[in-house]
Coordinates of C-alpha atoms in Angstrom, one line a residue:
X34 CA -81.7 60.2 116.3
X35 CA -83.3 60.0 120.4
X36 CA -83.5 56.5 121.6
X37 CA -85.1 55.2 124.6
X38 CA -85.9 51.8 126.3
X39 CA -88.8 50.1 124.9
X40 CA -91.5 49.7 127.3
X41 CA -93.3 46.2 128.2
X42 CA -96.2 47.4 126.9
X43 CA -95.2 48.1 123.8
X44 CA -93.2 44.8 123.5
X45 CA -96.3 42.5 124.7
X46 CA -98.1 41.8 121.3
X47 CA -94.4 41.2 119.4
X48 CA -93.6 37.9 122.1
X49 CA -95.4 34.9 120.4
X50 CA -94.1 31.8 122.3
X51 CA -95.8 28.9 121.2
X52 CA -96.5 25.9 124.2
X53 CA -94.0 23.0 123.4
X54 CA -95.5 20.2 121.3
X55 CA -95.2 17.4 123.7
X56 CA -95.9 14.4 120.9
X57 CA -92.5 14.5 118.5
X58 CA -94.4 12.9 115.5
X59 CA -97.2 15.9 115.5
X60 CA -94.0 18.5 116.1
X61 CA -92.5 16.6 112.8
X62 CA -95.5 16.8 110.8
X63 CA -96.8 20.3 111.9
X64 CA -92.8 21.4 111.1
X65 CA -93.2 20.3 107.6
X66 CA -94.7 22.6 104.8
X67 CA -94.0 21.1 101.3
X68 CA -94.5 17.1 100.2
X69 CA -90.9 17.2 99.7
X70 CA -90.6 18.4 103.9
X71 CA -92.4 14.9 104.4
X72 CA -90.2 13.1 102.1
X73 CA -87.1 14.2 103.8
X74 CA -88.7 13.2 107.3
X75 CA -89.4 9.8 105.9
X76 CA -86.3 8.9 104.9
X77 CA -84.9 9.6 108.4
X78 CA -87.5 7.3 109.7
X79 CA -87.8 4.5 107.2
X80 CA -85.1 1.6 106.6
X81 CA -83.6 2.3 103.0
X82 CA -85.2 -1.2 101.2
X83 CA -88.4 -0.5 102.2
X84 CA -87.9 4.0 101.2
X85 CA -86.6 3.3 98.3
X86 CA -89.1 1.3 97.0
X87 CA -91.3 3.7 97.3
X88 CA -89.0 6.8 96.0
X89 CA -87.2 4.6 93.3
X90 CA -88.4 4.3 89.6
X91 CA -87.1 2.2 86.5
X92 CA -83.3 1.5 85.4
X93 CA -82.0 5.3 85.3
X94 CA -85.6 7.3 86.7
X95 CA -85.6 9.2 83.9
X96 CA -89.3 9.3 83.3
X97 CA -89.5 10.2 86.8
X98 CA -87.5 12.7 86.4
X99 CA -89.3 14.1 83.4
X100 CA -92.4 13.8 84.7
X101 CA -91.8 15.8 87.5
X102 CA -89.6 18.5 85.2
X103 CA -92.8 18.7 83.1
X104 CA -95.0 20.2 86.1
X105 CA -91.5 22.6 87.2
X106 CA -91.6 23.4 83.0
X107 CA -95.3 25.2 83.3
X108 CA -95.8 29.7 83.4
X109 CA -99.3 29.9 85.0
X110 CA -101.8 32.9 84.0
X111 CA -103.2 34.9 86.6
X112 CA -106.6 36.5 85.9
X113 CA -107.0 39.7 88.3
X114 CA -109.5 41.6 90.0
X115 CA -111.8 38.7 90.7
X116 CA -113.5 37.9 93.4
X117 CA -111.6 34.7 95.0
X118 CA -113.2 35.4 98.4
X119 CA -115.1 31.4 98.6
X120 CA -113.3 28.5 96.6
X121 CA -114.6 25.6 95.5
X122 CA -113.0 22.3 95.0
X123 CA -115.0 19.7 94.4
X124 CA -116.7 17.9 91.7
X125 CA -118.0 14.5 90.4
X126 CA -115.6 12.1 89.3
X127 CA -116.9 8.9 87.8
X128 CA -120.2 9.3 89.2
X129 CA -119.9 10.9 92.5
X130 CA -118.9 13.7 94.4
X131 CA -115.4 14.4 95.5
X132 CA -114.3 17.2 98.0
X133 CA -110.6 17.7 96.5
X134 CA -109.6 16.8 92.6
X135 CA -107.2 14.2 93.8
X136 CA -107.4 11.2 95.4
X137 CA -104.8 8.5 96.5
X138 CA -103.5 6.2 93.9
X139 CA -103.0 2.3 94.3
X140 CA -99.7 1.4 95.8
X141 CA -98.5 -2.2 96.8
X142 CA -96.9 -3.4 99.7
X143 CA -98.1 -0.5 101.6
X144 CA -97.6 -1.6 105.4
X145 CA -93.8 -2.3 104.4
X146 CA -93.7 1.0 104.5
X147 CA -95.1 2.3 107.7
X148 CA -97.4 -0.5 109.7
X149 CA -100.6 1.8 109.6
X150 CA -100.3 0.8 105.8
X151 CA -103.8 1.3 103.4
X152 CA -106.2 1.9 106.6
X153 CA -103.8 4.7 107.2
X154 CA -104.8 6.2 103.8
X155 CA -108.1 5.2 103.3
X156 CA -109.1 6.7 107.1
X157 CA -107.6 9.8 106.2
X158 CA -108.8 9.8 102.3
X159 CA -112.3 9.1 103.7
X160 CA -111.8 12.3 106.3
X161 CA -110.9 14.5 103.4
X162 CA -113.9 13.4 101.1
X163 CA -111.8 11.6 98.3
X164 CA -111.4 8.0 97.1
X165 CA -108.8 5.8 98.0
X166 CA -107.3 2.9 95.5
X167 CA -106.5 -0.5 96.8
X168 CA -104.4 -2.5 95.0
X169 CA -104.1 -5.8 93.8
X170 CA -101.3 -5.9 95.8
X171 CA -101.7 -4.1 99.0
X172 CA -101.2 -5.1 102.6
X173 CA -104.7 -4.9 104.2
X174 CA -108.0 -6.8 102.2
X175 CA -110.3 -5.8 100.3
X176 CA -112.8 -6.2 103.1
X177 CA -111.0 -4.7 106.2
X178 CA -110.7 -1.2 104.3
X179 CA -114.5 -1.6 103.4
X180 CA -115.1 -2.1 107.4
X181 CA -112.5 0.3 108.1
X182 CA -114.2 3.3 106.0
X183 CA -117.6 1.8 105.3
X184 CA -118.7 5.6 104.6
X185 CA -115.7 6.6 102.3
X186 CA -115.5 6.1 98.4
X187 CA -113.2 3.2 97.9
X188 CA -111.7 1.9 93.9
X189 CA -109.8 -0.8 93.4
X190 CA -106.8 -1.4 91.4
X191 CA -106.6 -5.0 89.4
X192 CA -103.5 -6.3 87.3
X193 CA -104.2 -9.2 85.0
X194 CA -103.0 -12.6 86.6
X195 CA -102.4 -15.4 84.3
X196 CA -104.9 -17.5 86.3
X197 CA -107.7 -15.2 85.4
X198 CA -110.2 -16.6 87.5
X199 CA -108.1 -15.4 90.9
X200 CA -108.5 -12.1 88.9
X201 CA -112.2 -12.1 88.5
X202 CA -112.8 -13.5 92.1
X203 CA -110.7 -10.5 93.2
X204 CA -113.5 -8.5 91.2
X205 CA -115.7 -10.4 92.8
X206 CA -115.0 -9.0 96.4
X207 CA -114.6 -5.7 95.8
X208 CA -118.0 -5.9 94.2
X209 CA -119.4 -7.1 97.4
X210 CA -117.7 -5.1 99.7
X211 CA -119.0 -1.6 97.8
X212 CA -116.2 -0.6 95.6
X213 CA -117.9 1.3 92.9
X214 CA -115.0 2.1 90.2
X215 CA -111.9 -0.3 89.3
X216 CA -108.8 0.6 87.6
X217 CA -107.5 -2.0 85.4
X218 CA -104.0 -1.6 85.2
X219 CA -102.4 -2.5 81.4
X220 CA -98.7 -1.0 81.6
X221 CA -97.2 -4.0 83.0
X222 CA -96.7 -7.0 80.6
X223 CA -93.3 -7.8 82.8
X224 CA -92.3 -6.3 85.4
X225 CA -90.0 -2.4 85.4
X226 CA -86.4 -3.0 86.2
X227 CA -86.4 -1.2 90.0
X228 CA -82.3 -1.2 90.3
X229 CA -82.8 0.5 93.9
X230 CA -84.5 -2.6 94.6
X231 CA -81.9 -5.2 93.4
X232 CA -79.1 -3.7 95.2
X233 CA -81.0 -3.6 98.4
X234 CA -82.2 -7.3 98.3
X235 CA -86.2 -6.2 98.7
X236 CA -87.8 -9.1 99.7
X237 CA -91.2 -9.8 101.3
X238 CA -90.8 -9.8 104.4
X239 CA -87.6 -8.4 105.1
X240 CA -84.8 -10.4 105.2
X241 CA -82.8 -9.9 108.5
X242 CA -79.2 -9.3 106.9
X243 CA -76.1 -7.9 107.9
X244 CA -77.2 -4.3 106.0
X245 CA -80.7 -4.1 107.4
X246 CA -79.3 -5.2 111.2
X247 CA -76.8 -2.0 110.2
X248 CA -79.8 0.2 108.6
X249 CA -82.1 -0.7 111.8
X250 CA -80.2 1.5 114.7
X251 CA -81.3 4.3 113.5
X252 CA -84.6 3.2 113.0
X253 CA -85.8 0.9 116.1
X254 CA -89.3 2.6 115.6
X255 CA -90.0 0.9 112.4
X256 CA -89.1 -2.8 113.1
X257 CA -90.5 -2.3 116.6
X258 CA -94.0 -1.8 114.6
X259 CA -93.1 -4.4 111.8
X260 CA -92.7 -7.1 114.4
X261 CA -95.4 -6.0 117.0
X262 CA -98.0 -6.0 114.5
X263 CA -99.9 -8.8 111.7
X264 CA -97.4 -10.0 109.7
X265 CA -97.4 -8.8 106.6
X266 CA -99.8 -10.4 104.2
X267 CA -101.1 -9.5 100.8
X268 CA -104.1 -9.8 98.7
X269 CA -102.1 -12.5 96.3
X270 CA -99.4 -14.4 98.7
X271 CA -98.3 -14.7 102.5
X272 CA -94.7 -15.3 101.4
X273 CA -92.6 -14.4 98.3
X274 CA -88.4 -15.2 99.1
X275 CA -87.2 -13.3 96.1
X276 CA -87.6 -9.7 94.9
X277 CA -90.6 -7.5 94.5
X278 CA -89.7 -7.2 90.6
X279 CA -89.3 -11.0 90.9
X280 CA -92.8 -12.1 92.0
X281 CA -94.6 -9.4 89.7
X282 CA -92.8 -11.1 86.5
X283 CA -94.6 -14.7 88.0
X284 CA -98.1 -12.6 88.4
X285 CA -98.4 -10.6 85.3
X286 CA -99.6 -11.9 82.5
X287 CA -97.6 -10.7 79.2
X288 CA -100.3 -12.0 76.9
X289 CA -103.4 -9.4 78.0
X290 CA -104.8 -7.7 74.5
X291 CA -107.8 -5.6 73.9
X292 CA -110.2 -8.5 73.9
X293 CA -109.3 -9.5 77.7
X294 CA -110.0 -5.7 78.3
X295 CA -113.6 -6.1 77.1
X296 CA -114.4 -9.4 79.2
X297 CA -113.0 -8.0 82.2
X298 CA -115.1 -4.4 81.3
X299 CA -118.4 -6.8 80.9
X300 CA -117.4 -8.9 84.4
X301 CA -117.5 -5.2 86.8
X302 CA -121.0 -3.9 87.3
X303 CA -119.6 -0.5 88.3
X304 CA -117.0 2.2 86.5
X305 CA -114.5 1.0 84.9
X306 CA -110.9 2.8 84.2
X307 CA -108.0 1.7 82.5
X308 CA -104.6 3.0 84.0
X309 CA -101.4 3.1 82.0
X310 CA -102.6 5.0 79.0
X311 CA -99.0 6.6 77.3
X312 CA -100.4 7.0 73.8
X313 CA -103.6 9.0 71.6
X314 CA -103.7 5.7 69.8
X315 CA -103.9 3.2 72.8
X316 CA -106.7 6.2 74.5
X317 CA -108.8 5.9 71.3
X318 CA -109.0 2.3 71.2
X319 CA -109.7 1.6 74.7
X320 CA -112.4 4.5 74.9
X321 CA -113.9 2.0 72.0
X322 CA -114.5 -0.6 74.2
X323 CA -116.5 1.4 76.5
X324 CA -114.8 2.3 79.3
X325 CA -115.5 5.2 82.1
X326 CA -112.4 6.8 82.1
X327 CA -108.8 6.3 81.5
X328 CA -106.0 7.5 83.5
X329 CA -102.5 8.8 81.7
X330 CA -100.0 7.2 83.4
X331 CA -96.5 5.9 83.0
X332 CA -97.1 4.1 86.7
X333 CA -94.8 6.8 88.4
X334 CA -91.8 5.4 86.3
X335 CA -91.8 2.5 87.7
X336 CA -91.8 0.5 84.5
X337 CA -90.5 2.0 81.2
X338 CA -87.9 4.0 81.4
X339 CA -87.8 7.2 78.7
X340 CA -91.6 6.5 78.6
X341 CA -94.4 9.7 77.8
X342 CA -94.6 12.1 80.1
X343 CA -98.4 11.9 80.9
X344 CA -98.7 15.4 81.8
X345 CA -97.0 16.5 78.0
X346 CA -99.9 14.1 76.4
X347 CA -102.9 15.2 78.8
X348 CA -103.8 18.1 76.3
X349 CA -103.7 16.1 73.3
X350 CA -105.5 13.1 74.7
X351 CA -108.3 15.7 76.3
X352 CA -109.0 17.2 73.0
X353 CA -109.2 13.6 71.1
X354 CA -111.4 11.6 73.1
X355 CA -111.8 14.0 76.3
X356 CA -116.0 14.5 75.2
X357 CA -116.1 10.3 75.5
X358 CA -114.7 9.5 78.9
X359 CA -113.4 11.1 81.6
X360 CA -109.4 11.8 81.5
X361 CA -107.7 11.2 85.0
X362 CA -103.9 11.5 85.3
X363 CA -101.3 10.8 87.5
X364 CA -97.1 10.6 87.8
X365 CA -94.8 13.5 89.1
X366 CA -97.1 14.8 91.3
X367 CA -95.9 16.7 94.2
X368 CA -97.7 19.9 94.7
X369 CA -101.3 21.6 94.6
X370 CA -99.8 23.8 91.8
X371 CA -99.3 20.6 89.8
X372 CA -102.5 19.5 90.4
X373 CA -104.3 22.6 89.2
X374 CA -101.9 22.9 86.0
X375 CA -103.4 19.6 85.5
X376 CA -107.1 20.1 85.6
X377 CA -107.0 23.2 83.6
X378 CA -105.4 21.1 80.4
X379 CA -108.1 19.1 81.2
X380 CA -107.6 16.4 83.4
X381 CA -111.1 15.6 85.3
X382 CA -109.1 13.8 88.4
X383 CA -105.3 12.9 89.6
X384 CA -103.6 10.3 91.7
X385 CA -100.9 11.0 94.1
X386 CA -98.8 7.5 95.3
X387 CA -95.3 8.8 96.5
X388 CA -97.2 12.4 97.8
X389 CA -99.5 10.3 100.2
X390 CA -96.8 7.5 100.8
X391 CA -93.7 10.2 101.8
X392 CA -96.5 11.2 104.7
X393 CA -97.5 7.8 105.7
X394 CA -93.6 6.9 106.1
X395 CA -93.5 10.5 108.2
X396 CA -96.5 10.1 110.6
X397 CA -98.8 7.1 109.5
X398 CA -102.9 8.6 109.4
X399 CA -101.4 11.5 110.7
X400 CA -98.9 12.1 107.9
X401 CA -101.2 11.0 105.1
X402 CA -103.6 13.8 106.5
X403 CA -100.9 16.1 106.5
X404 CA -99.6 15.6 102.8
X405 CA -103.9 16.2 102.0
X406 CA -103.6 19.3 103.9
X407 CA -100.6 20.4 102.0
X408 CA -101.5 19.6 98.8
X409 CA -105.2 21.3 99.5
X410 CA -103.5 24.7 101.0
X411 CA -101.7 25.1 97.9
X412 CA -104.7 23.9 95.3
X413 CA -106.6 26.6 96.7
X414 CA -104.2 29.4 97.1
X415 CA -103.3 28.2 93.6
X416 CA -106.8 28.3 92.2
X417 CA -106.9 32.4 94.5
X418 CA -104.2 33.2 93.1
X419 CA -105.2 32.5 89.0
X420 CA -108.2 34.4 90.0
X421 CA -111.1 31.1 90.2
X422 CA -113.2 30.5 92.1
X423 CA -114.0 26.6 91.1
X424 CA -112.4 24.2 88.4
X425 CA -114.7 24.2 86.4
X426 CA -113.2 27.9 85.7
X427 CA -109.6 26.4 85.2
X428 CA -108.9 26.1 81.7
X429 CA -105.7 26.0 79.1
X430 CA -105.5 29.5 79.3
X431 CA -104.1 29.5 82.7
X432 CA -101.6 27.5 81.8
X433 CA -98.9 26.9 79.0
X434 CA -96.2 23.9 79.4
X435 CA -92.6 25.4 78.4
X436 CA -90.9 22.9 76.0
X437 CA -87.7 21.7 76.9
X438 CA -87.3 18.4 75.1
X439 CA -88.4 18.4 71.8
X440 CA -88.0 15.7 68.9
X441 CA -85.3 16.2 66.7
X442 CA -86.6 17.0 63.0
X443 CA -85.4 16.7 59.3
X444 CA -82.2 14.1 59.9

């Protein structure tokens, strides 16, 4: 074999130096590839109370667990030879447009988690042309996220108080301040037993202890923002001294039925969604009432553990009651994959909560856009990939969920 030096010509178009990324966050964010990427940077940058809130679940996590084995337990169907050149991604959910078939679910105590907090999300949701939820219990009001995105689509999430009329005036504002759907959430009677939460003491605000002095070091960046910024404040208090788990129990109200559905349904003059469906029989009957759309949900499993997996139930519920409302869905999320699996069984619309928060924790507005960008890049290489050119072309033949748990028969 004759070798010879290479000349510099030749070696010119192989040198690819990129120019040093002088702002670390960007570097971070532009390093990271997956949702899980952002996750892992997150957890470096977040105190552990405040990260494991957000990445916990109920007593063992085992619905989360299963709902995010459900979306690994799926063999996709690849149509070839199609054109795939132009993708589309958008459609109308609950009465308008939307860019992306995902949107950003309702999440509480958001600015514990990174100080940007819900304008964060609902800047960067607005930017990508889908809605953003506001919780009943978020960190920024219901008006300063209408004034912060006055051109994006906002909902907003309600729980059931026991005083009901600090429920309706809640309804009240969001009316006023151009939220056009609301998603009644009716999985929380009491609230899930979050052991990551006991052991870590999480409190509202923070409590300055021992193990968070410890658990700061690392993290100056955090509390510098924490305590440099509004103090936290929330839709429903401006203090709480115990536990998260421990102020839900005195806010929900246990004794919601069907017929408090219905009033609240003929209170909102725009779409209304129930969240927390985990049964065909619980879908029927509230799809009786008259509601726009429900969304499958076990609330991330945050609240009963061994509950449904919603994505295992989405086919069955789409086929019931799919022609009456529109079927949304969301837990276990953490890819575009996912999120096409679910549309072609059926689902109309998803959520993401930890997706979005694992990016705001990484990079505030920044990260949230990133995890968008993420989950977009792989919806549409997904969608290329299947051989579709639009969702409305995903269907169950693309998809087939691979059973791994499977009731026991014929004891």
């Amino acid at each position: 074999m004759k070798r010879r030096l290479p000349r510099p010509r030749e070696l010119a178009p192989l040198i690819r130096f990129r120019p040093p990324a002088l702002r670390p966050t960007r570097r971070r964010l532009a390093a990271a590839v997956t949702i899980e990427d952002l996750r892992t940077i997150a957890r470096r940058r977040t105190p552990k109370a405040a990260f494991d809130y957000t990445d916990g679940a109920a007593e063992d996590e085992i619905s989360l667990a299963r709902a995010r084995q459900a979306f690994r337990d799926i063999e996709f169907h690849p149509a070839v030879l199609r054109d795939v050149t132009a993708v589309t991604t958008g459609r109308d959910v609950l009465g308008a447009p939307v860019a992306l078939p995902f949107g950003i679910a309702p999440t509480g105590f958001t600015r514990l988690m990174q100080t940007e907090g819900e304008l964060a999300g609902a800047a960067a949701a607005a930017a990508a042309g889908i809605p953003f939820t506001l919780s009943t219990l978020g960190t920024a009001s219901i008006e300063d996220v209408a004034t912060a995105v006055p051109g994006g689509r906002r909902w907003f999430q309600l729980y059931m108080w026991k005083d009901r009329e600090r429920s309706m005036a809640l309804l009240r504002r969001a009316a006023d301040a151009g939220y056009d759907t609301v998603l009644a959430t009716v999985d929380c009677p009491v609230a899930g037993a979050r052991r990551r939460d006991t052991r870590n003491g999480m409190a509202i605000p923070p409590a300055l202890t021992l193990r968070t002095v410890l658990d700061t070091l690392p993290r100056p960046a955090w509390w510098f923002n924490l305590f440099t910024t509004e103090p936290l404040a929330f839709a429903s208090l401006d203090r709480w001294p115990g536990t998260v788990g421990q102020y839900m129990d005195t806010m929900f109200d246990p004794s919601v039925t069907l017929d408090d559905l219905a009033w609240v349904r003929g209170q909102w003059p725009g779409k209304f969604v129930v969240k927390g469906i985990q049964t065909l029989e619980d879908a029927r009957r509230v799809v009786d009432v008259g509601v726009d759309g429900i969304v499958l949900s076990n609330h991330g499993g945050r609240q009963l553990d061994r509950a449904p997996v919603p994505f295992h139930l989405l086919p069955t519920v789409v086929r019931d009651v799919g022609a009456d409302t529109e079927i949304l869905m969301d837990t276990g999320i953490m890819s575009g994959a996912d999120i096409v699996a679910a549309v072609a069984l059926g689902a109309r619309f998803t959520l993401i909560g930890r997706a979005y928060l694992y990016g705001l924790m990484a990079g505030g507005q920044a990260g949230v856009t990133r995890a968008i960008e993420i989950l977009t890049d792989e919806l549409t290489r997904t969608m290329r990939l299947l051989g579709v050119s639009s969702l409305e072309e995903l269907g169950p033949a693309h998809v087939t969920q691979l059973r791994r748990l499977m009731p026991r028969t014929g004891l």
